[in-house]
Short mmCIF file of N, CA and C in Angstrom, two decimals:
data_model
loop_
_atom_site.label_atom_id
_atom_site.label_comp_id
_atom_site.label_asym_id
_atom_site.label_seq_id
_atom_site.Cartn_x
_atom_site.Cartn_y
_atom_site.Cartn_z
N UNK G 3 0.84 -1.18 0.00
CA UNK G 3 0.00 0.00 0.00
C UNK G 3 0.89 1.25 0.00
N UNK G 4 0.56 2.22 -0.83
CA UNK G 4 1.35 3.44 -0.97
C UNK G 4 0.92 4.45 0.07
N UNK G 5 1.84 4.80 0.99
CA UNK G 5 1.51 5.69 2.10
C UNK G 5 2.03 7.12 1.90
N UNK G 6 2.56 7.44 0.74
CA UNK G 6 3.09 8.77 0.48
C UNK G 6 1.92 9.75 0.32
N UNK G 7 1.99 10.84 1.05
CA UNK G 7 0.95 11.86 0.96
C UNK G 7 1.05 12.60 -0.37
N UNK G 8 -0.08 12.88 -1.00
CA UNK G 8 -0.03 13.64 -2.25
C UNK G 8 0.40 15.08 -2.01
N UNK G 9 1.05 15.65 -3.01
CA UNK G 9 1.46 17.05 -2.95
C UNK G 9 0.26 17.96 -3.20
N UNK G 10 -0.72 17.43 -3.94
CA UNK G 10 -1.95 18.17 -4.20
C UNK G 10 -3.05 17.16 -4.49
N UNK G 11 -4.24 17.44 -3.97
CA UNK G 11 -5.41 16.61 -4.25
C UNK G 11 -6.64 17.50 -4.27
N UNK G 12 -7.45 17.32 -5.28
CA UNK G 12 -8.72 18.03 -5.35
C UNK G 12 -9.78 17.08 -5.89
N UNK G 13 -10.94 17.14 -5.31
CA UNK G 13 -12.08 16.35 -5.78
C UNK G 13 -13.16 17.30 -6.23
N UNK G 14 -14.16 16.78 -6.89
CA UNK G 14 -15.24 17.63 -7.38
C UNK G 14 -14.79 18.57 -8.48
N UNK G 15 -13.85 18.10 -9.32
CA UNK G 15 -13.28 18.93 -10.37
C UNK G 15 -13.95 18.60 -11.71
N UNK G 16 -14.41 19.61 -12.38
CA UNK G 16 -14.94 19.41 -13.74
C UNK G 16 -13.73 19.34 -14.67
N UNK G 17 -13.63 18.26 -15.44
CA UNK G 17 -12.52 18.06 -16.37
C UNK G 17 -13.10 18.01 -17.77
N UNK G 18 -12.65 18.96 -18.60
CA UNK G 18 -13.14 19.03 -19.98
C UNK G 18 -11.97 18.87 -20.93
N UNK G 19 -12.20 18.17 -22.00
CA UNK G 19 -11.27 18.11 -23.10
C UNK G 19 -12.03 18.70 -24.26
N UNK G 20 -11.63 19.93 -24.61
CA UNK G 20 -12.42 20.70 -25.56
C UNK G 20 -12.86 19.85 -26.73
N UNK G 21 -14.10 19.89 -27.09
CA UNK G 21 -15.19 20.73 -26.58
C UNK G 21 -16.14 20.02 -25.61
N UNK G 22 -15.78 18.87 -25.09
CA UNK G 22 -16.75 18.14 -24.26
C UNK G 22 -16.27 17.92 -22.84
N UNK G 23 -17.22 17.71 -21.95
CA UNK G 23 -16.93 17.43 -20.55
C UNK G 23 -16.64 15.93 -20.39
N UNK G 24 -15.56 15.61 -19.70
CA UNK G 24 -15.22 14.21 -19.43
C UNK G 24 -15.80 13.75 -18.09
N UNK G 25 -15.83 14.65 -17.12
CA UNK G 25 -16.43 14.36 -15.82
C UNK G 25 -16.76 15.67 -15.12
N UNK G 26 -17.85 15.67 -14.38
CA UNK G 26 -18.24 16.86 -13.64
C UNK G 26 -17.77 16.80 -12.20
N UNK G 27 -17.30 15.64 -11.77
CA UNK G 27 -16.87 15.48 -10.38
C UNK G 27 -15.61 14.64 -10.31
N UNK G 28 -14.61 15.03 -11.10
CA UNK G 28 -13.37 14.27 -11.18
C UNK G 28 -12.40 14.62 -10.07
N UNK G 29 -11.21 14.04 -10.19
CA UNK G 29 -10.17 14.25 -9.21
C UNK G 29 -8.87 14.65 -9.91
N UNK G 30 -8.11 15.50 -9.24
CA UNK G 30 -6.78 15.88 -9.72
C UNK G 30 -5.82 15.54 -8.59
N UNK G 31 -4.75 14.83 -8.94
CA UNK G 31 -3.81 14.37 -7.95
C UNK G 31 -2.39 14.61 -8.44
N UNK G 32 -1.55 15.18 -7.59
CA UNK G 32 -0.11 15.29 -7.86
C UNK G 32 0.57 14.52 -6.75
N UNK G 33 1.30 13.47 -7.14
CA UNK G 33 1.94 12.61 -6.17
C UNK G 33 3.22 12.04 -6.77
N UNK G 34 4.31 12.12 -6.02
CA UNK G 34 5.60 11.61 -6.47
C UNK G 34 6.00 12.19 -7.83
N UNK G 35 5.70 13.47 -8.04
CA UNK G 35 6.11 14.14 -9.27
C UNK G 35 5.26 13.83 -10.49
N UNK G 36 4.12 13.17 -10.31
CA UNK G 36 3.23 12.85 -11.42
C UNK G 36 1.87 13.49 -11.19
N UNK G 37 1.28 13.97 -12.28
CA UNK G 37 -0.08 14.51 -12.25
C UNK G 37 -1.01 13.45 -12.82
N UNK G 38 -2.13 13.24 -12.16
CA UNK G 38 -3.15 12.33 -12.66
C UNK G 38 -4.48 13.05 -12.69
N UNK G 39 -5.20 12.88 -13.79
CA UNK G 39 -6.58 13.32 -13.92
C UNK G 39 -7.42 12.06 -13.83
N UNK G 40 -8.37 12.04 -12.91
CA UNK G 40 -9.17 10.84 -12.65
C UNK G 40 -10.66 11.14 -12.74
N UNK G 41 -11.44 10.13 -13.11
CA UNK G 41 -12.89 10.27 -13.06
C UNK G 41 -13.33 10.22 -11.59
N UNK G 42 -14.60 10.42 -11.35
CA UNK G 42 -15.11 10.34 -9.98
C UNK G 42 -15.00 8.92 -9.43
N UNK G 43 -14.85 7.93 -10.32
CA UNK G 43 -14.70 6.53 -9.90
C UNK G 43 -13.24 6.11 -9.77
N UNK G 44 -12.30 7.03 -10.03
CA UNK G 44 -10.89 6.73 -9.89
C UNK G 44 -10.22 6.21 -11.15
N UNK G 45 -10.94 6.16 -12.27
CA UNK G 45 -10.33 5.72 -13.53
C UNK G 45 -9.45 6.84 -14.07
N UNK G 46 -8.25 6.48 -14.55
CA UNK G 46 -7.31 7.48 -15.04
C UNK G 46 -7.76 8.00 -16.40
N UNK G 47 -7.91 9.32 -16.50
CA UNK G 47 -8.20 9.98 -17.77
C UNK G 47 -6.89 10.24 -18.49
N UNK G 48 -5.91 10.77 -17.75
CA UNK G 48 -4.59 11.07 -18.32
C UNK G 48 -3.61 11.20 -17.16
N UNK G 49 -2.33 10.99 -17.47
CA UNK G 49 -1.29 11.04 -16.46
C UNK G 49 0.03 11.40 -17.12
N UNK G 50 0.87 12.18 -16.41
CA UNK G 50 2.18 12.56 -16.95
C UNK G 50 3.04 13.08 -15.81
N UNK G 51 4.37 13.09 -16.00
CA UNK G 51 5.23 13.76 -15.02
C UNK G 51 4.85 15.24 -14.96
N UNK G 52 4.84 15.79 -13.77
CA UNK G 52 4.43 17.19 -13.60
C UNK G 52 5.30 18.12 -14.44
N UNK G 53 6.58 17.82 -14.56
CA UNK G 53 7.49 18.67 -15.33
C UNK G 53 7.11 18.75 -16.81
N UNK G 54 6.34 17.77 -17.30
CA UNK G 54 5.94 17.76 -18.71
C UNK G 54 4.57 18.40 -18.93
N UNK G 55 3.96 18.88 -17.85
CA UNK G 55 2.61 19.47 -17.91
C UNK G 55 2.72 20.99 -18.02
N UNK G 56 1.88 21.57 -18.86
CA UNK G 56 1.77 23.03 -18.93
C UNK G 56 0.43 23.44 -18.35
N UNK G 57 0.44 24.44 -17.49
CA UNK G 57 -0.79 24.89 -16.84
C UNK G 57 -0.78 26.39 -16.70
N UNK G 58 -1.95 26.99 -16.85
CA UNK G 58 -2.11 28.43 -16.68
C UNK G 58 -3.57 28.79 -16.60
N UNK G 59 -3.85 30.02 -16.32
CA UNK G 59 -5.24 30.48 -16.23
C UNK G 59 -5.92 30.33 -17.58
N UNK G 60 -7.11 29.76 -17.55
CA UNK G 60 -7.90 29.61 -18.77
C UNK G 60 -8.46 30.98 -19.18
N UNK G 61 -8.36 31.30 -20.46
CA UNK G 61 -8.86 32.58 -20.94
C UNK G 61 -10.37 32.63 -20.84
N UNK G 62 -10.88 33.81 -20.57
CA UNK G 62 -12.32 34.09 -20.56
C UNK G 62 -13.08 33.22 -19.57
N UNK G 63 -12.43 32.86 -18.46
CA UNK G 63 -13.09 32.10 -17.42
C UNK G 63 -12.81 32.75 -16.08
N UNK G 64 -13.43 32.21 -15.04
CA UNK G 64 -13.18 32.76 -13.71
C UNK G 64 -11.87 32.22 -13.15
N UNK G 65 -11.54 32.64 -11.96
CA UNK G 65 -10.26 32.29 -11.33
C UNK G 65 -10.21 30.85 -10.83
N UNK G 66 -11.32 30.11 -10.96
CA UNK G 66 -11.36 28.72 -10.51
C UNK G 66 -11.01 27.75 -11.65
N UNK G 67 -10.69 28.27 -12.84
CA UNK G 67 -10.42 27.42 -14.00
C UNK G 67 -8.97 27.50 -14.44
N UNK G 68 -8.47 26.37 -14.93
CA UNK G 68 -7.10 26.26 -15.42
C UNK G 68 -7.10 25.61 -16.79
N UNK G 69 -6.28 26.13 -17.70
CA UNK G 69 -6.01 25.46 -18.98
C UNK G 69 -4.80 24.58 -18.75
N UNK G 70 -4.88 23.34 -19.19
CA UNK G 70 -3.85 22.35 -18.90
C UNK G 70 -3.52 21.56 -20.16
N UNK G 71 -2.24 21.33 -20.40
CA UNK G 71 -1.82 20.47 -21.51
C UNK G 71 -1.06 19.30 -20.91
N UNK G 72 -1.57 18.10 -21.19
CA UNK G 72 -0.98 16.85 -20.69
C UNK G 72 -0.83 15.93 -21.88
N UNK G 73 0.39 15.49 -22.15
CA UNK G 73 0.65 14.58 -23.27
C UNK G 73 0.11 15.12 -24.59
N UNK G 74 0.22 16.43 -24.78
CA UNK G 74 -0.23 17.07 -26.01
C UNK G 74 -1.73 17.28 -26.10
N UNK G 75 -2.49 16.89 -25.09
CA UNK G 75 -3.95 17.06 -25.07
C UNK G 75 -4.29 18.24 -24.18
N UNK G 76 -5.21 19.07 -24.66
CA UNK G 76 -5.63 20.24 -23.89
C UNK G 76 -6.86 19.93 -23.07
N UNK G 77 -6.80 20.34 -21.82
CA UNK G 77 -7.91 20.16 -20.89
C UNK G 77 -8.23 21.50 -20.23
N UNK G 78 -9.45 21.58 -19.72
CA UNK G 78 -9.81 22.70 -18.84
C UNK G 78 -10.31 22.09 -17.55
N UNK G 79 -9.73 22.52 -16.45
CA UNK G 79 -10.13 22.07 -15.12
C UNK G 79 -10.86 23.21 -14.43
N UNK G 80 -11.99 22.91 -13.83
CA UNK G 80 -12.70 23.91 -13.02
C UNK G 80 -12.84 23.33 -11.63
N UNK G 81 -12.14 23.94 -10.70
CA UNK G 81 -12.11 23.46 -9.32
C UNK G 81 -13.40 23.79 -8.59
N UNK G 82 -13.68 22.99 -7.58
CA UNK G 82 -14.77 23.28 -6.67
C UNK G 82 -16.16 23.22 -7.27
N UNK G 83 -16.37 22.28 -8.17
CA UNK G 83 -17.70 22.15 -8.76
C UNK G 83 -18.72 21.66 -7.74
N UNK G 84 -18.24 21.01 -6.71
CA UNK G 84 -19.12 20.49 -5.67
C UNK G 84 -18.58 20.90 -4.30
N UNK G 85 -19.48 21.32 -3.43
CA UNK G 85 -19.15 21.57 -2.03
C UNK G 85 -18.13 22.68 -1.78
N UNK G 86 -17.96 23.61 -2.69
CA UNK G 86 -17.03 24.72 -2.47
C UNK G 86 -17.70 26.03 -2.87
N UNK G 87 -17.41 27.07 -2.11
CA UNK G 87 -17.82 28.42 -2.51
C UNK G 87 -16.83 28.91 -3.55
N UNK G 88 -17.18 29.92 -4.30
CA UNK G 88 -16.33 30.44 -5.36
C UNK G 88 -14.95 30.83 -4.85
N UNK G 89 -14.87 31.50 -3.71
CA UNK G 89 -13.57 31.92 -3.20
C UNK G 89 -12.71 30.71 -2.82
N UNK G 90 -13.32 29.65 -2.29
CA UNK G 90 -12.57 28.44 -1.97
C UNK G 90 -12.07 27.75 -3.24
N UNK G 91 -12.91 27.73 -4.27
CA UNK G 91 -12.53 27.13 -5.55
C UNK G 91 -11.37 27.90 -6.18
N UNK G 92 -11.40 29.21 -6.09
CA UNK G 92 -10.31 30.04 -6.63
C UNK G 92 -9.01 29.78 -5.87
N UNK G 93 -9.10 29.66 -4.54
CA UNK G 93 -7.92 29.38 -3.73
C UNK G 93 -7.36 27.99 -4.06
N UNK G 94 -8.23 27.02 -4.24
CA UNK G 94 -7.81 25.67 -4.60
C UNK G 94 -7.11 25.66 -5.96
N UNK G 95 -7.63 26.42 -6.90
CA UNK G 95 -7.00 26.52 -8.21
C UNK G 95 -5.62 27.16 -8.10
N UNK G 96 -5.49 28.18 -7.26
CA UNK G 96 -4.19 28.80 -7.05
C UNK G 96 -3.19 27.83 -6.45
N UNK G 97 -3.64 26.99 -5.52
CA UNK G 97 -2.77 25.97 -4.93
C UNK G 97 -2.33 24.96 -5.98
N UNK G 98 -3.24 24.59 -6.88
CA UNK G 98 -2.90 23.66 -7.95
C UNK G 98 -1.83 24.24 -8.87
N UNK G 99 -2.04 25.48 -9.30
CA UNK G 99 -1.05 26.12 -10.19
C UNK G 99 0.30 26.23 -9.50
N UNK G 100 0.30 26.56 -8.22
CA UNK G 100 1.56 26.65 -7.46
C UNK G 100 2.24 25.29 -7.39
N UNK G 101 1.49 24.22 -7.18
CA UNK G 101 2.06 22.87 -7.12
C UNK G 101 2.65 22.47 -8.46
N UNK G 102 1.97 22.78 -9.55
CA UNK G 102 2.47 22.43 -10.89
C UNK G 102 3.72 23.23 -11.20
N UNK G 103 3.66 24.54 -11.00
CA UNK G 103 4.81 25.39 -11.32
C UNK G 103 5.98 25.14 -10.37
N UNK G 104 5.71 24.82 -9.12
CA UNK G 104 6.77 24.52 -8.18
C UNK G 104 7.51 23.24 -8.53
N UNK G 105 6.80 22.27 -9.05
CA UNK G 105 7.42 21.01 -9.45
C UNK G 105 8.32 21.23 -10.67
N UNK G 106 7.97 22.20 -11.50
CA UNK G 106 8.76 22.46 -12.70
C UNK G 106 10.10 23.09 -12.43
N UNK G 107 10.29 23.69 -11.23
CA UNK G 107 11.56 24.33 -10.92
C UNK G 107 12.32 23.63 -9.80
N UNK G 108 11.75 22.53 -9.31
CA UNK G 108 12.41 21.82 -8.22
C UNK G 108 13.69 21.14 -8.72
N UNK G 109 14.65 20.98 -7.81
CA UNK G 109 15.92 20.30 -8.15
C UNK G 109 15.69 18.80 -8.21
N UNK G 110 16.48 18.12 -9.04
CA UNK G 110 16.41 16.65 -9.12
C UNK G 110 17.16 16.03 -7.97
#
């Protein structure tokens, strides 16, 4: 059993691969230097080393959304689709971006 704590975890995340929604209540996990996008049932949608992921604020959206490129595929993540107020969702999105960008500059 893997007992390593994740560097970032969010549930209730809407994951879209333009132009369609893949899940309205998915999960985003960063653990051991890897990012995983998961369905609400835990099935892997996509996965890659965090250093190979590009992330930034999604254009024309609120502060709770991120544009993400994983393995050449573009996704849009919207945090806090369930059980979060807008300000909490925005803070969660900021934590996610910090985790992704922090992993990109960490030493080996």
